[in-house]
Amino acid sequence: MSQPLPNLGSLSRKLADANLRIDRVVENLPGALDHLIQAADRKEWSEVSRLSQVLAKSCQEQGVPLDASAQDVANSAVEQSETQIKRSLLRLIGDSGRLRRQGNPQSRPTNSEQNKVQPE
């Protein structure tokens, strides 16, 4: 006996909704990181901790693989180790940049687009 096929329309909608939530988190990363960097520049470690904890929770809830990096920043800020905060923050920025490049292939020009000469 054959089994009925799954409802792909429903699965497709769920996948699209999940993808949209992840895209929103990734698109908001530059702003969140700007606030973190500004707080670190002002040496407001409690604010760095709070902001990075919010970011870690958001990433974890939405399945964005930056939660561990953001939590490292929060932990460093609690310890108030400026050197470690800066290292953790740099790792988070790097991880975020890699994720943004990987996560949005539409924003990357293809080789043919890179080689076009635009008229002035």
Coordinates of N, CA and C in Angstrom, one line a residue:
M1 N 0.8 -1.2 0.0 CA 0.0 0.0 0.0 C 0.9 1.2 0.0
S2 N 0.5 2.2 -0.7 CA 1.2 3.5 -0.8 C 0.8 4.4 0.3
Q3 N 1.7 5.2 0.8 CA 1.4 6.2 1.8 C 1.2 7.6 1.1
P4 N 0.3 8.4 1.7 CA 0.1 9.7 1.1 C 1.3 10.6 1.2
L5 N 1.5 11.4 0.3 CA 2.7 12.3 0.3 C 2.4 13.4 1.3
P6 N 3.5 13.9 1.9 CA 3.4 15.0 2.9 C 2.9 16.3 2.2
N7 N 2.3 17.1 3.0 CA 1.8 18.4 2.5 C 3.1 19.4 2.4
L8 N 3.6 19.5 1.3 CA 4.8 20.3 1.1 C 4.5 21.8 1.2
G9 N 3.3 22.2 0.9 CA 3.0 23.6 1.0 C 3.1 24.1 2.5
S10 N 2.6 23.3 3.4 CA 2.7 23.6 4.8 C 4.2 23.6 5.3
L11 N 4.9 22.6 4.9 CA 6.3 22.5 5.2 C 7.1 23.7 4.6
S12 N 6.8 24.0 3.4 CA 7.5 25.1 2.8 C 7.2 26.5 3.5
R13 N 6.0 26.7 3.9 CA 5.7 27.9 4.7 C 6.4 28.0 6.0
K14 N 6.5 26.8 6.7 CA 7.2 26.8 7.9 C 8.7 27.1 7.7
L15 N 9.3 26.5 6.7 CA 10.7 26.8 6.4 C 10.9 28.2 6.0
A16 N 10.0 28.8 5.2 CA 10.1 30.2 4.8 C 10.0 31.1 6.0
D17 N 9.1 30.8 6.9 CA 9.0 31.6 8.1 C 10.2 31.6 9.0
A18 N 10.8 30.4 9.2 CA 12.0 30.2 10.0 C 13.1 31.0 9.3
N19 N 13.2 30.9 8.0 CA 14.3 31.6 7.3 C 14.2 33.1 7.4
L20 N 12.9 33.6 7.4 CA 12.7 35.0 7.5 C 13.1 35.5 8.9
R21 N 12.8 34.7 9.9 CA 13.2 35.1 11.3 C 14.8 35.2 11.4
I22 N 15.4 34.2 10.8 CA 16.9 34.1 10.9 C 17.5 35.3 10.1
D23 N 16.9 35.6 8.9 CA 17.4 36.8 8.1 C 17.2 38.1 8.9
R24 N 16.2 38.2 9.6 CA 15.9 39.4 10.4 C 17.0 39.6 11.5
V25 N 17.3 38.5 12.2 CA 18.4 38.6 13.2 C 19.7 39.0 12.5
V26 N 20.1 38.3 11.4 CA 21.3 38.6 10.7 C 21.4 40.0 10.2
E27 N 20.3 40.5 9.7 CA 20.2 41.9 9.1 C 20.4 42.9 10.2
N28 N 20.0 42.6 11.5 CA 20.1 43.5 12.6 C 21.4 43.4 13.3
L29 N 22.3 42.5 12.9 CA 23.6 42.3 13.6 C 24.4 43.6 13.6
P30 N 24.6 44.2 12.4 CA 25.5 45.4 12.4 C 25.0 46.5 13.5
G31 N 23.8 46.7 13.6 CA 23.3 47.7 14.6 C 23.6 47.2 16.0
A32 N 23.3 45.9 16.3 CA 23.6 45.4 17.6 C 25.0 45.4 18.0
L33 N 25.9 45.1 17.0 CA 27.3 45.1 17.2 C 27.8 46.6 17.4
D34 N 27.2 47.5 16.7 CA 27.6 48.9 16.9 C 27.3 49.4 18.4
H35 N 26.2 49.0 18.9 CA 25.9 49.3 20.3 C 26.8 48.7 21.2
L36 N 27.2 47.4 21.0 CA 28.1 46.7 21.8 C 29.5 47.4 21.8
I37 N 30.0 47.7 20.6 CA 31.3 48.4 20.4 C 31.3 49.7 21.2
Q38 N 30.2 50.5 21.0 CA 30.1 51.8 21.7 C 30.2 51.6 23.2
A39 N 29.4 50.7 23.7 CA 29.4 50.4 25.2 C 30.8 50.0 25.6
A40 N 31.5 49.2 24.8 CA 32.9 48.7 25.2 C 33.8 49.9 25.1
D41 N 33.7 50.8 24.1 CA 34.5 52.0 24.1 C 34.4 52.9 25.3
R42 N 33.2 52.9 25.8 CA 32.9 53.7 27.0 C 33.2 53.0 28.3
K43 N 33.6 51.7 28.1 CA 34.0 50.8 29.3 C 32.8 50.6 30.2
E44 N 31.6 50.5 29.6 CA 30.4 50.2 30.4 C 30.2 48.7 30.3
W45 N 30.9 48.0 31.2 CA 30.9 46.6 31.1 C 29.5 46.0 31.4
S46 N 28.7 46.6 32.3 CA 27.4 46.0 32.6 C 26.5 46.1 31.3
E47 N 26.7 47.2 30.6 CA 25.9 47.4 29.3 C 26.4 46.4 28.3
V48 N 27.7 46.2 28.2 CA 28.2 45.2 27.3 C 27.7 43.8 27.6
S49 N 27.7 43.5 28.8 CA 27.1 42.2 29.3 C 25.6 42.1 28.9
R50 N 24.9 43.1 29.2 CA 23.4 43.1 29.0 C 23.1 42.9 27.5
L51 N 23.8 43.8 26.7 CA 23.6 43.7 25.2 C 24.0 42.4 24.6
S52 N 25.1 41.9 25.0 CA 25.6 40.6 24.5 C 24.7 39.4 24.9
Q53 N 24.2 39.5 26.2 CA 23.2 38.5 26.6 C 21.9 38.5 25.8
V54 N 21.4 39.7 25.5 CA 20.2 39.8 24.7 C 20.5 39.2 23.3
L55 N 21.6 39.6 22.7 CA 22.0 39.1 21.4 C 22.2 37.5 21.5
A56 N 22.8 37.0 22.5 CA 23.0 35.6 22.6 C 21.6 34.8 22.7
K57 N 20.7 35.4 23.5 CA 19.4 34.8 23.6 C 18.6 34.8 22.3
S58 N 18.7 36.0 21.6 CA 18.0 36.1 20.3 C 18.5 35.1 19.3
C59 N 19.9 35.0 19.3 CA 20.5 34.1 18.3 C 20.1 32.6 18.6
Q60 N 20.1 32.3 19.9 CA 19.8 30.9 20.3 C 18.3 30.6 20.0
E61 N 17.4 31.5 20.2 CA 16.0 31.3 20.0 C 15.7 31.2 18.5
Q62 N 16.5 31.9 17.6 CA 16.2 31.9 16.2 C 17.1 30.9 15.4
G63 N 18.0 30.2 16.1 CA 18.9 29.3 15.5 C 20.0 29.9 14.7
V64 N 20.4 31.1 15.1 CA 21.6 31.8 14.5 C 22.8 31.4 15.3
P65 N 23.8 30.8 14.6 CA 25.0 30.3 15.3 C 26.0 31.3 15.8
L66 N 25.5 32.3 16.5 CA 26.3 33.3 17.1 C 26.1 33.4 18.6
D67 N 25.2 32.5 19.1 CA 24.9 32.6 20.6 C 26.1 32.3 21.4
A68 N 27.0 31.4 21.1 CA 28.2 31.1 21.9 C 29.1 32.3 21.9
S69 N 29.4 32.9 20.7 CA 30.3 34.0 20.7 C 29.7 35.2 21.5
A70 N 28.4 35.5 21.4 CA 27.8 36.6 22.1 C 27.9 36.3 23.6
Q71 N 27.7 35.0 24.0 CA 27.7 34.7 25.4 C 29.1 34.8 26.0
D72 N 30.2 34.6 25.1 CA 31.5 34.8 25.5 C 31.8 36.2 25.9
V73 N 31.2 37.1 25.1 CA 31.4 38.6 25.3 C 30.7 38.9 26.7
A74 N 29.5 38.4 26.9 CA 28.8 38.6 28.1 C 29.6 38.1 29.3
N75 N 30.2 36.9 29.2 CA 30.9 36.4 30.3 C 32.2 37.2 30.6
S76 N 32.9 37.7 29.6 CA 34.0 38.5 29.7 C 33.7 39.8 30.4
A77 N 32.6 40.4 30.0 CA 32.1 41.7 30.6 C 31.8 41.5 32.0
V78 N 31.2 40.4 32.5 CA 31.0 40.2 33.9 C 32.3 40.2 34.7
E79 N 33.3 39.6 34.1 CA 34.6 39.5 34.7 C 35.3 40.8 34.6
Q80 N 34.9 41.7 33.8 CA 35.4 43.0 33.6 C 36.9 43.0 33.1
S81 N 37.2 42.0 32.4 CA 38.6 41.9 31.8 C 38.6 42.5 30.4
E82 N 39.1 43.8 30.4 CA 39.1 44.5 29.2 C 39.7 43.8 28.0
T83 N 40.9 43.2 28.2 CA 41.6 42.5 27.2 C 40.7 41.3 26.6
Q84 N 40.1 40.6 27.6 CA 39.3 39.4 27.1 C 38.0 39.9 26.5
I85 N 37.4 41.0 26.9 CA 36.2 41.6 26.3 C 36.5 41.9 24.9
K86 N 37.6 42.6 24.6 CA 38.0 43.0 23.3 C 38.2 41.8 22.4
R87 N 38.9 40.8 22.9 CA 39.1 39.5 22.1 C 37.8 38.9 21.8
S88 N 36.9 38.8 22.8 CA 35.6 38.1 22.5 C 34.8 38.9 21.5
L89 N 34.9 40.2 21.7 CA 34.1 41.1 20.8 C 34.6 41.0 19.4
L90 N 35.9 40.9 19.2 CA 36.5 40.8 17.9 C 36.1 39.4 17.2
R91 N 36.1 38.4 18.1 CA 35.6 37.1 17.6 C 34.1 37.1 17.1
L92 N 33.3 37.8 17.9 CA 31.9 37.9 17.6 C 31.7 38.7 16.3
I93 N 32.5 39.8 16.1 CA 32.4 40.6 14.9 C 32.8 39.7 13.7
G94 N 33.9 39.0 13.8 CA 34.4 38.1 12.8 C 33.4 37.0 12.4
D95 N 32.8 36.4 13.5 CA 31.8 35.4 13.2 C 30.6 35.9 12.6
S96 N 30.2 37.1 13.0 CA 29.0 37.8 12.4 C 29.3 38.1 10.9
G97 N 30.4 38.6 10.6 CA 30.8 38.9 9.2 C 30.7 37.7 8.3
R98 N 31.3 36.6 8.8 CA 31.3 35.3 8.1 C 29.9 34.9 7.9
L99 N 29.1 35.0 8.9 CA 27.7 34.5 8.8 C 26.9 35.4 7.8
R100 N 27.1 36.7 7.8 CA 26.4 37.6 6.9 C 26.8 37.3 5.5
R101 N 28.1 37.0 5.2 CA 28.5 36.7 3.9 C 27.9 35.3 3.4
Q102 N 27.9 34.4 4.3 CA 27.4 33.0 3.9 C 25.9 33.0 3.8
G103 N 25.3 33.8 4.7 CA 23.8 33.7 4.8 C 23.0 34.5 3.8
N104 N 23.6 35.4 3.0 CA 22.9 36.2 2.0 C 23.6 36.2 0.7
P105 N 23.5 35.0 0.0 CA 24.2 35.0 -1.3 C 23.7 36.0 -2.3
Q106 N 22.5 36.5 -2.2 CA 22.0 37.4 -3.1 C 22.7 38.8 -3.1
S107 N 23.3 39.0 -1.9 CA 24.0 40.3 -1.8 C 25.4 40.3 -2.3
R108 N 25.9 39.1 -2.7 CA 27.3 38.9 -3.2 C 27.2 39.0 -4.8
P109 N 28.0 39.8 -5.4 CA 28.0 39.9 -6.8 C 28.6 38.7 -7.4
T110 N 28.1 38.2 -8.5 CA 28.7 37.1 -9.2 C 30.0 37.6 -9.9
N111 N 30.8 36.6 -10.4 CA 32.1 37.0 -11.0 C 31.8 37.9 -12.2
S112 N 30.8 37.7 -13.0 CA 30.5 38.5 -14.1 C 30.2 39.9 -13.7
E113 N 29.5 40.1 -12.6 CA 29.1 41.4 -12.1 C 30.3 42.1 -11.6
Q114 N 31.3 41.4 -11.0 CA 32.4 42.0 -10.4 C 33.3 42.6 -11.5
N115 N 33.3 42.0 -12.7 CA 34.2 42.4 -13.7 C 33.6 43.5 -14.7
K116 N 32.4 43.9 -14.5 CA 31.8 44.9 -15.3 C 32.4 46.2 -15.1
V117 N 32.6 47.0 -16.1 CA 33.1 48.3 -16.0 C 31.9 49.2 -16.1
Q118 N 31.6 50.1 -15.2 CA 30.5 51.0 -15.2 C 30.9 52.3 -15.9
P119 N 30.0 52.8 -16.7 CA 30.3 54.1 -17.3 C 30.2 55.2 -16.3
E120 N 31.1 56.2 -16.5 CA 31.1 57.3 -15.5 C 30.1 58.4 -15.9

